[in-house]
């Protein structure tokens, strides 16, 4: 089964601008990604731009409404994600715990619904 592990950020640069912290996080994330590949959990992953780069589009009415910024205004925002393959929720939880440690941020797990 596939799961989305979303990375929850609460500030644009949680490293505080410290390049050594940023490098340590990148190294830990690379190692985590390599492990996901080696163990067969890897499906896809990506980092996202900050909230100021988001655009909300609502074209459900007569004309589209386009707004700068994320649709939901919140202190926290989605900073990145992994799509993983895991045997079940417990395995996904174990991987998410390790992902949180690697990226030094909170994460959420969502099952990907498949038919």
PDB file of C-alpha atoms in Angstrom:
ATOM      1  CA  UNK A   1       0.000   0.000   0.000  1.00  0.00           C
ATOM      2  CA  UNK A   2       1.183   3.520  -0.694  1.00  0.00           C
ATOM      3  CA  UNK A   3       1.324   6.331   1.852  1.00  0.00           C
ATOM      4  CA  UNK A   4       1.929  10.052   1.613  1.00  0.00           C
ATOM      5  CA  UNK A   5       4.302  11.314   4.278  1.00  0.00           C
ATOM      6  CA  UNK A   6       3.953  15.091   4.290  1.00  0.00           C
ATOM      7  CA  UNK A   7       6.561  17.302   5.900  1.00  0.00           C
ATOM      8  CA  UNK A   8       5.111  20.025   8.119  1.00  0.00           C
ATOM      9  CA  UNK A   9       7.139  23.223   8.316  1.00  0.00           C
ATOM     10  CA  UNK A  10       6.323  26.097  10.629  1.00  0.00           C
ATOM     11  CA  UNK A  11       8.824  28.679   9.461  1.00  0.00           C
ATOM     12  CA  UNK A  12      10.355  29.434   6.055  1.00  0.00           C
ATOM     13  CA  UNK A  13      13.906  28.583   7.161  1.00  0.00           C
ATOM     14  CA  UNK A  14      13.921  26.349  10.247  1.00  0.00           C
ATOM     15  CA  UNK A  15      17.719  26.196  10.095  1.00  0.00           C
ATOM     16  CA  UNK A  16      17.863  29.863  11.106  1.00  0.00           C
ATOM     17  CA  UNK A  17      20.071  30.509   8.087  1.00  0.00           C
ATOM     18  CA  UNK A  18      22.818  28.280   9.472  1.00  0.00           C
ATOM     19  CA  UNK A  19      24.496  26.581   6.495  1.00  0.00           C
ATOM     20  CA  UNK A  20      26.013  23.838   8.661  1.00  0.00           C
ATOM     21  CA  UNK A  21      22.551  22.915  10.012  1.00  0.00           C
ATOM     22  CA  UNK A  22      21.141  23.007   6.482  1.00  0.00           C
ATOM     23  CA  UNK A  23      23.970  20.736   5.248  1.00  0.00           C
ATOM     24  CA  UNK A  24      23.448  18.288   8.134  1.00  0.00           C
ATOM     25  CA  UNK A  25      19.710  18.104   7.335  1.00  0.00           C
ATOM     26  CA  UNK A  26      20.415  17.537   3.635  1.00  0.00           C
ATOM     27  CA  UNK A  27      22.862  14.743   4.472  1.00  0.00           C
ATOM     28  CA  UNK A  28      20.341  13.067   6.801  1.00  0.00           C
ATOM     29  CA  UNK A  29      17.554  13.358   4.212  1.00  0.00           C
ATOM     30  CA  UNK A  30      19.798  11.944   1.471  1.00  0.00           C
ATOM     31  CA  UNK A  31      20.667   8.977   3.710  1.00  0.00           C
ATOM     32  CA  UNK A  32      16.969   8.430   4.497  1.00  0.00           C
ATOM     33  CA  UNK A  33      16.117   8.577   0.780  1.00  0.00           C
ATOM     34  CA  UNK A  34      18.866   6.071  -0.036  1.00  0.00           C
ATOM     35  CA  UNK A  35      17.469   3.751   2.628  1.00  0.00           C
ATOM     36  CA  UNK A  36      13.966   4.054   1.147  1.00  0.00           C
ATOM     37  CA  UNK A  37      15.395   3.036  -2.235  1.00  0.00           C
ATOM     38  CA  UNK A  38      17.441   0.155  -0.785  1.00  0.00           C
ATOM     39  CA  UNK A  39      14.481  -1.250   1.181  1.00  0.00           C
ATOM     40  CA  UNK A  40      12.004  -0.910  -1.705  1.00  0.00           C
ATOM     41  CA  UNK A  41       9.838   1.784  -0.072  1.00  0.00           C
ATOM     42  CA  UNK A  42      10.673   4.602  -2.490  1.00  0.00           C
ATOM     43  CA  UNK A  43       7.956   5.743  -4.909  1.00  0.00           C
ATOM     44  CA  UNK A  44       8.476   9.504  -5.227  1.00  0.00           C
ATOM     45  CA  UNK A  45       9.486  12.528  -3.150  1.00  0.00           C
ATOM     46  CA  UNK A  46       9.782  16.256  -3.539  1.00  0.00           C
ATOM     47  CA  UNK A  47      10.461  19.492  -1.713  1.00  0.00           C
ATOM     48  CA  UNK A  48       8.044  22.395  -2.135  1.00  0.00           C
ATOM     49  CA  UNK A  49       8.533  26.137  -2.384  1.00  0.00           C
ATOM     50  CA  UNK A  50       7.416  28.277   0.547  1.00  0.00           C
ATOM     51  CA  UNK A  51       3.845  29.491   1.114  1.00  0.00           C
ATOM     52  CA  UNK A  52       4.486  32.721  -0.799  1.00  0.00           C
ATOM     53  CA  UNK A  53       5.053  30.664  -3.966  1.00  0.00           C
ATOM     54  CA  UNK A  54       1.653  28.961  -3.778  1.00  0.00           C
ATOM     55  CA  UNK A  55      -1.354  30.013  -5.845  1.00  0.00           C
ATOM     56  CA  UNK A  56      -4.913  28.966  -5.006  1.00  0.00           C
ATOM     57  CA  UNK A  57      -7.195  28.368  -7.991  1.00  0.00           C
ATOM     58  CA  UNK A  58     -10.963  27.822  -7.697  1.00  0.00           C
ATOM     59  CA  UNK A  59     -12.679  27.226 -11.014  1.00  0.00           C
ATOM     60  CA  UNK A  60     -15.865  25.635  -9.683  1.00  0.00           C
ATOM     61  CA  UNK A  61     -18.061  28.653 -10.486  1.00  0.00           C
ATOM     62  CA  UNK A  62     -18.732  30.763 -13.563  1.00  0.00           C
ATOM     63  CA  UNK A  63     -15.198  32.144 -13.686  1.00  0.00           C
ATOM     64  CA  UNK A  64     -11.926  31.151 -12.059  1.00  0.00           C
ATOM     65  CA  UNK A  65     -10.805  32.805  -8.842  1.00  0.00           C
ATOM     66  CA  UNK A  66      -7.049  32.961  -8.512  1.00  0.00           C
ATOM     67  CA  UNK A  67      -5.403  34.070  -5.267  1.00  0.00           C
ATOM     68  CA  UNK A  68      -1.748  34.392  -4.330  1.00  0.00           C
ATOM     69  CA  UNK A  69      -0.665  32.269  -1.428  1.00  0.00           C
ATOM     70  CA  UNK A  70      -1.965  29.010  -0.038  1.00  0.00           C
ATOM     71  CA  UNK A  71      -5.708  28.365   0.199  1.00  0.00           C
ATOM     72  CA  UNK A  72      -5.521  27.738   3.939  1.00  0.00           C
ATOM     73  CA  UNK A  73      -3.792  30.388   5.990  1.00  0.00           C
ATOM     74  CA  UNK A  74      -1.890  28.783   8.800  1.00  0.00           C
ATOM     75  CA  UNK A  75       1.359  29.116  10.655  1.00  0.00           C
ATOM     76  CA  UNK A  76       2.242  25.626   9.423  1.00  0.00           C
ATOM     77  CA  UNK A  77       2.593  24.650   5.783  1.00  0.00           C
ATOM     78  CA  UNK A  78       3.538  21.700   3.599  1.00  0.00           C
ATOM     79  CA  UNK A  79       7.274  21.769   2.999  1.00  0.00           C
ATOM     80  CA  UNK A  80       7.715  18.528   1.101  1.00  0.00           C
ATOM     81  CA  UNK A  81       6.558  14.961   0.831  1.00  0.00           C
ATOM     82  CA  UNK A  82       7.413  11.364   0.219  1.00  0.00           C
ATOM     83  CA  UNK A  83       5.207   8.790  -1.440  1.00  0.00           C
ATOM     84  CA  UNK A  84       6.268   5.435  -0.062  1.00  0.00           C
ATOM     85  CA  UNK A  85       5.328   1.811  -0.435  1.00  0.00           C
ATOM     86  CA  UNK A  86       4.829   0.055   2.915  1.00  0.00           C
ATOM     87  CA  UNK A  87       3.364  -3.275   3.995  1.00  0.00           C
ATOM     88  CA  UNK A  88       0.798  -1.541   6.228  1.00  0.00           C
ATOM     89  CA  UNK A  89       0.154   1.312   8.662  1.00  0.00           C
ATOM     90  CA  UNK A  90       2.667   0.104  11.238  1.00  0.00           C
ATOM     91  CA  UNK A  91       5.452  -0.091   8.658  1.00  0.00           C
ATOM     92  CA  UNK A  92       4.459   3.350   7.328  1.00  0.00           C
ATOM     93  CA  UNK A  93       4.543   4.732  10.885  1.00  0.00           C
ATOM     94  CA  UNK A  94       8.052   3.353  11.418  1.00  0.00           C
ATOM     95  CA  UNK A  95       9.242   4.935   8.174  1.00  0.00           C
ATOM     96  CA  UNK A  96       7.533   8.244   9.047  1.00  0.00           C
ATOM     97  CA  UNK A  97       9.257   8.344  12.430  1.00  0.00           C
ATOM     98  CA  UNK A  98      12.611   7.921  10.695  1.00  0.00           C
ATOM     99  CA  UNK A  99      11.659  10.526   8.076  1.00  0.00           C
ATOM    100  CA  UNK A 100      10.762  13.029  10.794  1.00  0.00           C
ATOM    101  CA  UNK A 101      14.123  12.440  12.430  1.00  0.00           C
ATOM    102  CA  UNK A 102      15.963  12.782   9.097  1.00  0.00           C
ATOM    103  CA  UNK A 103      14.311  16.052   8.043  1.00  0.00           C
ATOM    104  CA  UNK A 104      14.079  17.435  11.594  1.00  0.00           C
ATOM    105  CA  UNK A 105      10.401  18.347  11.164  1.00  0.00           C
ATOM    106  CA  UNK A 106       6.947  17.027  11.993  1.00  0.00           C
ATOM    107  CA  UNK A 107       5.415  14.731   9.409  1.00  0.00           C
ATOM    108  CA  UNK A 108       1.920  13.408   8.704  1.00  0.00           C
ATOM    109  CA  UNK A 109       0.981  10.058   7.188  1.00  0.00           C
ATOM    110  CA  UNK A 110      -1.925   9.712   4.776  1.00  0.00           C
ATOM    111  CA  UNK A 111      -2.845   6.461   3.056  1.00  0.00           C
ATOM    112  CA  UNK A 112      -3.086   6.818  -0.719  1.00  0.00           C
ATOM    113  CA  UNK A 113      -6.417   5.390  -1.826  1.00  0.00           C
ATOM    114  CA  UNK A 114      -6.142   2.982  -4.711  1.00  0.00           C
ATOM    115  CA  UNK A 115      -8.747   1.006  -6.594  1.00  0.00           C
TER     116      UNK A 115
END
